[in-house]
mmCIF file of C-alpha atoms in Angstrom:
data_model
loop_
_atom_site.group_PDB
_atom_site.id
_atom_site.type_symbol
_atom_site.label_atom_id
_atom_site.label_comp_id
_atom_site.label_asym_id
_atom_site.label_seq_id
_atom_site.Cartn_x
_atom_site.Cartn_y
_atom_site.Cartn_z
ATOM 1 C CA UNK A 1 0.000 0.000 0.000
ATOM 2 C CA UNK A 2 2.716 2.416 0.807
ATOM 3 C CA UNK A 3 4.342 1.642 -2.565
ATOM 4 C CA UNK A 4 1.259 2.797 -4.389
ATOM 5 C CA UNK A 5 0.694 6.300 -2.634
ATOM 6 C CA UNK A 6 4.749 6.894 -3.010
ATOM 7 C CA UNK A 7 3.794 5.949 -6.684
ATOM 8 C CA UNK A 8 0.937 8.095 -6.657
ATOM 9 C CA UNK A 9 2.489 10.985 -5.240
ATOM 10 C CA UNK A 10 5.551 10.650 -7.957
ATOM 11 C CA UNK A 11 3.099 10.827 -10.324
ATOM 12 C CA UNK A 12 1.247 13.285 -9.407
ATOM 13 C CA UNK A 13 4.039 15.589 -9.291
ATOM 14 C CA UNK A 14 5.252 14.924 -12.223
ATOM 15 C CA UNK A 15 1.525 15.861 -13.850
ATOM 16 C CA UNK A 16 1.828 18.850 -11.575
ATOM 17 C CA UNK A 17 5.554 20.145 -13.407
ATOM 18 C CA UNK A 18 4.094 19.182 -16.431
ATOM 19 C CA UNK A 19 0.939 21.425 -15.909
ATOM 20 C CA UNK A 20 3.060 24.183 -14.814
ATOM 21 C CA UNK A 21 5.277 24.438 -17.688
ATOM 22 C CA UNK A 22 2.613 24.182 -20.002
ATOM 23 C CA UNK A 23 -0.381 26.195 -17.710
ATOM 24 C CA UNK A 24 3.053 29.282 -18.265
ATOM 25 C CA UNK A 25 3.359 29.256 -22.009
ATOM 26 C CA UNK A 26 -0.363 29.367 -22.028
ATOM 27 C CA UNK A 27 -0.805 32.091 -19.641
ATOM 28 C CA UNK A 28 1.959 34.332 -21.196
ATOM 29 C CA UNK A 29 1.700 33.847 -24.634
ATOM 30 C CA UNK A 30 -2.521 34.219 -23.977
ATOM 31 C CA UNK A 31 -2.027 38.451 -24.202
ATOM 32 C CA UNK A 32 -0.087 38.497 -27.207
ATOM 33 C CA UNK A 33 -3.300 38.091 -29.675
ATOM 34 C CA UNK A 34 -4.802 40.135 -27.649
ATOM 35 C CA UNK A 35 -2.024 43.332 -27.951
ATOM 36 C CA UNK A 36 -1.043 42.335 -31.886
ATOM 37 C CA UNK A 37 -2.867 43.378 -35.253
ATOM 38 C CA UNK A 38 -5.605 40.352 -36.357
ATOM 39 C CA UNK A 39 -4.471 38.229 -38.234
ATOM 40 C CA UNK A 40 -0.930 39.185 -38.688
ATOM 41 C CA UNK A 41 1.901 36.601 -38.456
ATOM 42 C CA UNK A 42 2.141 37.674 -34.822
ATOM 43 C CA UNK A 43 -1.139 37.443 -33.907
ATOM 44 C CA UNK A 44 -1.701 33.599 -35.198
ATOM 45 C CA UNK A 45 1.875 32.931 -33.526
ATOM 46 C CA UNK A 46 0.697 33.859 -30.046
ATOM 47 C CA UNK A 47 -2.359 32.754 -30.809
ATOM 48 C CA UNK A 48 -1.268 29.209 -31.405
ATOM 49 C CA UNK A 49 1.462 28.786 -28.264
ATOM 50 C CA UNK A 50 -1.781 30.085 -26.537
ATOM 51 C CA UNK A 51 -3.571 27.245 -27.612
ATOM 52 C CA UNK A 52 -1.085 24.510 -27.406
ATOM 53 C CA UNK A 53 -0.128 25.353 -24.358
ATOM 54 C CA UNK A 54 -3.915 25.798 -22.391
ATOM 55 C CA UNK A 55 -4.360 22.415 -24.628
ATOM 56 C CA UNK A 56 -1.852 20.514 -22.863
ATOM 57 C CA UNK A 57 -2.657 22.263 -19.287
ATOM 58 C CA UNK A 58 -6.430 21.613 -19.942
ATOM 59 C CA UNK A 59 -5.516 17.476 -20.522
ATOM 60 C CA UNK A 60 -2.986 17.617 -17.603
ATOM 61 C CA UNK A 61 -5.602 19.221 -15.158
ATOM 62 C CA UNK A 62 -8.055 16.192 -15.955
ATOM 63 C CA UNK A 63 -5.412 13.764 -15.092
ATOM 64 C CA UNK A 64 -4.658 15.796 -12.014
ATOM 65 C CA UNK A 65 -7.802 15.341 -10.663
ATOM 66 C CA UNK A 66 -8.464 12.358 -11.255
ATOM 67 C CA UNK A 67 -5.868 11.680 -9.285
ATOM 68 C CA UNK A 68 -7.240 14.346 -6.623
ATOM 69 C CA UNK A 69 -10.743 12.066 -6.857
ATOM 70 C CA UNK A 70 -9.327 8.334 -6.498
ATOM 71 C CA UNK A 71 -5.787 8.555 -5.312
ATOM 72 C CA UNK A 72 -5.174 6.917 -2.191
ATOM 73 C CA UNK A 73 -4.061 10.208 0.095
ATOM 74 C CA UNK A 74 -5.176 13.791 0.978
ATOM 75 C CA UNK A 75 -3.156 16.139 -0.712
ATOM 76 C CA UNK A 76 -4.820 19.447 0.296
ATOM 77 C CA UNK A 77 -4.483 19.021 4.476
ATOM 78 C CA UNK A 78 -5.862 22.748 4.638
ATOM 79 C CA UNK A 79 -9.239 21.781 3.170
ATOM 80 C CA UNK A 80 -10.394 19.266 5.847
ATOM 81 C CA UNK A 81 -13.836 18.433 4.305
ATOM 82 C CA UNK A 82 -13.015 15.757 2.272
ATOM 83 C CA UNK A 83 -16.566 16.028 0.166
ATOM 84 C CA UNK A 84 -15.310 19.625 -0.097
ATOM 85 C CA UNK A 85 -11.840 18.643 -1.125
ATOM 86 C CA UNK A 86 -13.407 16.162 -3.886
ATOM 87 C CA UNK A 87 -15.821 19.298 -5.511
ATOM 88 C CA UNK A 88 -12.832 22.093 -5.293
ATOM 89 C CA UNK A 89 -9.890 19.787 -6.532
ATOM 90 C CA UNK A 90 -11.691 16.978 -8.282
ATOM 91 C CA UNK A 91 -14.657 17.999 -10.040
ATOM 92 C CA UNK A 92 -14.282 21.555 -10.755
ATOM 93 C CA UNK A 93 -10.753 20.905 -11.687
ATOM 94 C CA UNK A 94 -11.860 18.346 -14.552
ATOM 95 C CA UNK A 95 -15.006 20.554 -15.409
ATOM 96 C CA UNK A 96 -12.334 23.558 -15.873
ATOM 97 C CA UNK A 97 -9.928 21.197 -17.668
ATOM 98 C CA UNK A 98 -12.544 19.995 -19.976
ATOM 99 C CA UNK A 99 -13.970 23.435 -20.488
ATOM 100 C CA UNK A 100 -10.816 24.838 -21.333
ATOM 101 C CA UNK A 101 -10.106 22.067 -24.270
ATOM 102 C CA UNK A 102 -13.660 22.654 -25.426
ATOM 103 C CA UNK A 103 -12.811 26.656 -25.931
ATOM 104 C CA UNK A 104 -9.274 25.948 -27.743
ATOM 105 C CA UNK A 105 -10.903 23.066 -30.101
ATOM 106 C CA UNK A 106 -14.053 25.561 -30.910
ATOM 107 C CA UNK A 107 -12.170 28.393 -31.622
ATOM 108 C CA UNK A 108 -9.799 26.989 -33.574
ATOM 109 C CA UNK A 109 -12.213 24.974 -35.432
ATOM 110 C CA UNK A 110 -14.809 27.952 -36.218
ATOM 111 C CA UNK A 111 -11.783 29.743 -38.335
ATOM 112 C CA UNK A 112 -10.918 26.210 -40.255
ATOM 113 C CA UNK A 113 -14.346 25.336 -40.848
ATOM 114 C CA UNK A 114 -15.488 29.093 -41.958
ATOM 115 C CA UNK A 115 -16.617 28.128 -44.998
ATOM 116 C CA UNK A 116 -18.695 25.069 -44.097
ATOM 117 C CA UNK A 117 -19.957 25.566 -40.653
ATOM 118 C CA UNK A 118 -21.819 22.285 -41.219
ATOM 119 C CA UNK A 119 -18.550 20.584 -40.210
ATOM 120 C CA UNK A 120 -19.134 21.544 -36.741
ATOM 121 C CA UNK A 121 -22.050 19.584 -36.338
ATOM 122 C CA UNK A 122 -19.959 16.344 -36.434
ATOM 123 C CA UNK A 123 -19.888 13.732 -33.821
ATOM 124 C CA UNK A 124 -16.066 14.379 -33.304
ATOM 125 C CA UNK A 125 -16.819 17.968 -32.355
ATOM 126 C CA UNK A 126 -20.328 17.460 -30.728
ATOM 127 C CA UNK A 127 -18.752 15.153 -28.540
ATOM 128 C CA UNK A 128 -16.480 17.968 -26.937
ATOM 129 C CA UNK A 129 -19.424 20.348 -26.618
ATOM 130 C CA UNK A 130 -21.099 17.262 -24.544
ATOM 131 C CA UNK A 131 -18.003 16.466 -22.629
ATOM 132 C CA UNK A 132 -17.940 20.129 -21.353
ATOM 133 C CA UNK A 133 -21.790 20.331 -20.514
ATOM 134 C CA UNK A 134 -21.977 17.413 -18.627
ATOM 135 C CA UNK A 135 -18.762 18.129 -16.762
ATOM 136 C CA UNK A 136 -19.919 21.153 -16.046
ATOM 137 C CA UNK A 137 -23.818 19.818 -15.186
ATOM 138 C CA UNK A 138 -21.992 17.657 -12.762
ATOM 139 C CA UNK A 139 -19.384 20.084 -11.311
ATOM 140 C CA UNK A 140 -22.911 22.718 -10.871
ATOM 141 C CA UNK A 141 -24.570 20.216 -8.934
ATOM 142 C CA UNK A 142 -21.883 19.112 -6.732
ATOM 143 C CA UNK A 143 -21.726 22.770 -5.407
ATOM 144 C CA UNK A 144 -24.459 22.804 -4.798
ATOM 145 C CA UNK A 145 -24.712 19.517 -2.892
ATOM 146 C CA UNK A 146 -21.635 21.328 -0.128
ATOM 147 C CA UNK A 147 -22.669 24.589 -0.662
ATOM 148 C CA UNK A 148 -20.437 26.315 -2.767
ATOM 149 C CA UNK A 149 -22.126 28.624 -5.069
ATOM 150 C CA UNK A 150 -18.624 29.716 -7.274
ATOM 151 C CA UNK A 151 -18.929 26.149 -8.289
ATOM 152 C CA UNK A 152 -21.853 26.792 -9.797
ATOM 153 C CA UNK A 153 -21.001 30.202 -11.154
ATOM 154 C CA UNK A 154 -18.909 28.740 -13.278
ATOM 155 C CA UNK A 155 -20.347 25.865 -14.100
ATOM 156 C CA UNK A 156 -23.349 27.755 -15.463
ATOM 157 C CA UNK A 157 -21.138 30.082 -17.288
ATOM 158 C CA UNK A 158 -19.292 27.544 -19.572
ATOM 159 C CA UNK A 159 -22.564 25.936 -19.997
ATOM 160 C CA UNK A 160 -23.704 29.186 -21.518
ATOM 161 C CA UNK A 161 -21.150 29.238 -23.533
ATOM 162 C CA UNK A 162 -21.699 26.002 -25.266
ATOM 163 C CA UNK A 163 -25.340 26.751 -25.830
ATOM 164 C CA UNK A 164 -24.174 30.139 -27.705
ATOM 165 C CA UNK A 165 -21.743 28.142 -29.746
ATOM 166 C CA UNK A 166 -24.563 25.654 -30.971
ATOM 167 C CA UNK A 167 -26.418 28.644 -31.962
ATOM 168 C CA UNK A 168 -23.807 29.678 -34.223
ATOM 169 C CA UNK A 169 -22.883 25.526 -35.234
ATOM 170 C CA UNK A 170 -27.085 24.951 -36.035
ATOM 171 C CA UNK A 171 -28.388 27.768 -37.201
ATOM 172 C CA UNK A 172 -29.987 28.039 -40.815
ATOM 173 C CA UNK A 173 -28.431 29.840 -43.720
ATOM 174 C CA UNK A 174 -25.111 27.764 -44.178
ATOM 175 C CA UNK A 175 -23.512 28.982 -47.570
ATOM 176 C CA UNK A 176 -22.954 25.827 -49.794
ATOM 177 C CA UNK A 177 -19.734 24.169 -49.732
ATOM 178 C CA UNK A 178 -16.844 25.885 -51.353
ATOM 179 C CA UNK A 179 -18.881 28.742 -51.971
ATOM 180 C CA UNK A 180 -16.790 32.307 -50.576
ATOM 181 C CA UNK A 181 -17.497 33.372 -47.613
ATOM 182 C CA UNK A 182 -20.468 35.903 -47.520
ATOM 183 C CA UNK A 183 -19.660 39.632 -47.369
ATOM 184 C CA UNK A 184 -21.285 41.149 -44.073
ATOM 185 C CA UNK A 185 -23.212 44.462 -44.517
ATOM 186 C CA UNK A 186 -21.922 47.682 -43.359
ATOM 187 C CA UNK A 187 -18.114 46.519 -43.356
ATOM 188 C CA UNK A 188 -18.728 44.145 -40.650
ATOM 189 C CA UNK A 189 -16.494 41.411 -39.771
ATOM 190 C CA UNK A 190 -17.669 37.911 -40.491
ATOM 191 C CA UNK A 191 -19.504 36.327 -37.270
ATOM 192 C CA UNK A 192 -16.921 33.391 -37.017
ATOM 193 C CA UNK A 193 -14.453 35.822 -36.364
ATOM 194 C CA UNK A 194 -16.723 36.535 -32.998
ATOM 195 C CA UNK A 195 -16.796 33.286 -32.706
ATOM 196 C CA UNK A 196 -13.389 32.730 -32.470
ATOM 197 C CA UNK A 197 -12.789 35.573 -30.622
ATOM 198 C CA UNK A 198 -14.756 34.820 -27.662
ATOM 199 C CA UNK A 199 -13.809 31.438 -27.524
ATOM 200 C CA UNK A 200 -10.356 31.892 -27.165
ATOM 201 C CA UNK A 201 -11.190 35.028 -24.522
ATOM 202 C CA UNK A 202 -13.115 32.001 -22.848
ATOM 203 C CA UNK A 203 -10.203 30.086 -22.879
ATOM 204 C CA UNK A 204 -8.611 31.990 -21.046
ATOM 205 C CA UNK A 205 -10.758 32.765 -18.515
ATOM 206 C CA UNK A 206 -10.874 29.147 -17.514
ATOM 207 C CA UNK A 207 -7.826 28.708 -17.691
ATOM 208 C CA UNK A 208 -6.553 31.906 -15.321
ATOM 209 C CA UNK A 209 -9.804 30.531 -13.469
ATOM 210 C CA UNK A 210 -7.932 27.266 -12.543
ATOM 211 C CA UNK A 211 -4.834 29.331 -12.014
ATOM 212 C CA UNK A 212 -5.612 31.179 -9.022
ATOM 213 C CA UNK A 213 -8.444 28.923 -7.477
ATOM 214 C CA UNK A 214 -6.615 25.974 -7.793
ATOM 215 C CA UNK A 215 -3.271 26.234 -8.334
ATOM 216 C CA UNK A 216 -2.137 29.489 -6.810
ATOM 217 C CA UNK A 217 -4.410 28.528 -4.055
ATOM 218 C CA UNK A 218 -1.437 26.202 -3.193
ATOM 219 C CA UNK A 219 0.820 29.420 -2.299
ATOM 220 C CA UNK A 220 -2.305 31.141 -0.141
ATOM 221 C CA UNK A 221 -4.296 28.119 1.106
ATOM 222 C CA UNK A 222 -6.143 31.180 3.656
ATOM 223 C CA UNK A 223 -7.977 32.225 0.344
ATOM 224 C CA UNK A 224 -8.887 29.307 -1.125
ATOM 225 C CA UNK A 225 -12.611 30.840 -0.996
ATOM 226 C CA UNK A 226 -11.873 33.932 -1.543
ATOM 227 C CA UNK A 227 -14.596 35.238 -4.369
ATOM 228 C CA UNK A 228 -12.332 38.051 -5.881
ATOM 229 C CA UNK A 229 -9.949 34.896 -6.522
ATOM 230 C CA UNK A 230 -12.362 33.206 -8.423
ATOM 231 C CA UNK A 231 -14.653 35.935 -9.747
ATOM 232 C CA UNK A 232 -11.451 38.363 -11.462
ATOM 233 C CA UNK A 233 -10.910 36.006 -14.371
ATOM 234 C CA UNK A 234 -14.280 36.098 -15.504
ATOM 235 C CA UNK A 235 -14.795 39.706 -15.285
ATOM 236 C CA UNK A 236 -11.619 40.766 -16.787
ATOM 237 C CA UNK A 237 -12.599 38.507 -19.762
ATOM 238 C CA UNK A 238 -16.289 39.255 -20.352
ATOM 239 C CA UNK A 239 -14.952 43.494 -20.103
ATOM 240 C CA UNK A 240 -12.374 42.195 -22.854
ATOM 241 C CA UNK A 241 -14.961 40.610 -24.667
ATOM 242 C CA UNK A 242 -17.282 43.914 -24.444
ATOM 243 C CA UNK A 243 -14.626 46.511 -25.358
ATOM 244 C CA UNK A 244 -13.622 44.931 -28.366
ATOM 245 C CA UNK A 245 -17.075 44.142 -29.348
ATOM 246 C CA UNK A 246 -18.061 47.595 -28.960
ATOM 247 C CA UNK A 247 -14.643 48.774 -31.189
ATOM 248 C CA UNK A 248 -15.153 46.335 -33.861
ATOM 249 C CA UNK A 249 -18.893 47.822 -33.984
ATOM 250 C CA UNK A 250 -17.655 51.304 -34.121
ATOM 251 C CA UNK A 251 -14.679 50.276 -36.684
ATOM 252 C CA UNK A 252 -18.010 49.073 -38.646
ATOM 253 C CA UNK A 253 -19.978 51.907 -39.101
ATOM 254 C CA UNK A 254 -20.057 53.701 -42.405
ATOM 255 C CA UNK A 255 -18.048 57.036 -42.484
ATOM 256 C CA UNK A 256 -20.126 60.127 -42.376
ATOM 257 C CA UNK A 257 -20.446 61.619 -45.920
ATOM 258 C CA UNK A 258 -19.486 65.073 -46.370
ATOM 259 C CA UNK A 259 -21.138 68.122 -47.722
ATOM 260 C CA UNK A 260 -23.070 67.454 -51.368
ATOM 261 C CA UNK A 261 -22.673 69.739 -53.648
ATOM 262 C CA UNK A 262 -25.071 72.139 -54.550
ATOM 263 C CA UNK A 263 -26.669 70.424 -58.067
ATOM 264 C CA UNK A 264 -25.872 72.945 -61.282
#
């Protein structure tokens, strides 16, 4: 028995250096779409160590707590309700895992497929969508089984999420396939640009989510319920999300015309 927790532990620390080093490219490289020009060289550059590196965090946080759920020892002695323990480090750690995979392979996905959104509708897609909604059905009702209502704050936010992106993936008026993209009135960008754009600003919410109420947690176990720990992720991202929705929309908008002149 004791060989199998030191194996454990061993391997659970090596999942947690893993998760680090990856959880760090993710998190830096994260602002640099944000800060470049979109679509430049630069921008799809960050963009993708973004991606690659929240895609290997997200896989390495569901092995984590898995661990977390059926490993043979406690591994957060500060949180001494183990049911508690299970929902914070288990559950919600998979659910954010999951959910942060789900944002990387949508919003990647909605700029590949942008000319036959019908691809999206796929079992090998759908069945990411699912993945997220039940993890996060489950992680929403374990809150509120030990009374944690963050747990469900988030777990009803990436739900919402998914339910906006099936919007998008089902609704009518697909152009046929190979057929150009359609041009959007009044200079607008194309809506899978939104779509990509809030799913990768989802992404990292998550993902900076699971950062400071799980891992940096580990540093300052006295806030480990701390709202403003778990709550400054999500509204950094949604103001994101709303400022450059608002300048794209103003970017948009015809010019004024100037002064006609006066017919001869």
């Amino acid at each position: 028995m004791r060989c199998v927790m030191l194996a454990g532990m061993t391997l659970f620390h090596a999942l947690v250096v893993l998760h680090v080093a990856t959880g760090a490219v993710g998190l830096a490289a994260f602002w640099g779409p944000i800060v470049t020009r979109k679509g430049a060289a630069r921008h799809r550059q960050w963009g993708r160590a973004a991606c690659y590196g929240f895609l290997g965090a997200g896989m390495l946080a569901i092995a984590m707590a898995m661990l977390s759920l059926f490993g043979p020892e406690h591994r957060h002695p500060e949180v001494t309700d183990r049911a508690l323990y299970d929902g914070l480090f288990g559950w919600m750690m998979l659910y954010l895992g999951t959910l942060t995979i789900g944002f990387v392979d949508y919003g990647l996905a909605v700029v590949r497929h942008s000319r036959e959104r019908t691809v999206l509708r796929r079992p090998r897609y759908q069945a990411v969508i699912a993945a997220v909604v039940l993890s996060g059905a489950w992680c929403g009702w374990y809150g509120w089984q030990v009374g944690h209502p963050l747990m469900m704050l988030v777990a009803f936010i990436g739900i919402a999420a998914m339910l906006i992106q099936q919007r998008y993936i089902w609704r009518a008026g697909d152009p046929p396939r190979g057929s150009p993209a359609p041009k959007q009135r009044s200079g607008r960008a194309p809506d899978y640009i939104g779509e990509h754009f809030r799913a990768l600003i989802g992404m990292g919410i998550s993902a900076y989510t699971a950062f400071l109420s799980v891992g940096l947690i580990r540093m300052v176990p006295e806030h480990v319920f701390n709202p403003a720990i778990w709550a400054g992720p999500s509204v950094i991202g949604v103001g994101l999300i709303l400022y450059f929705t608002i300048k794209g929309k103003k970017a948009a908008m015809p010019p004024l015309s100037g002064a006609r002149p006066h017919p001869q």
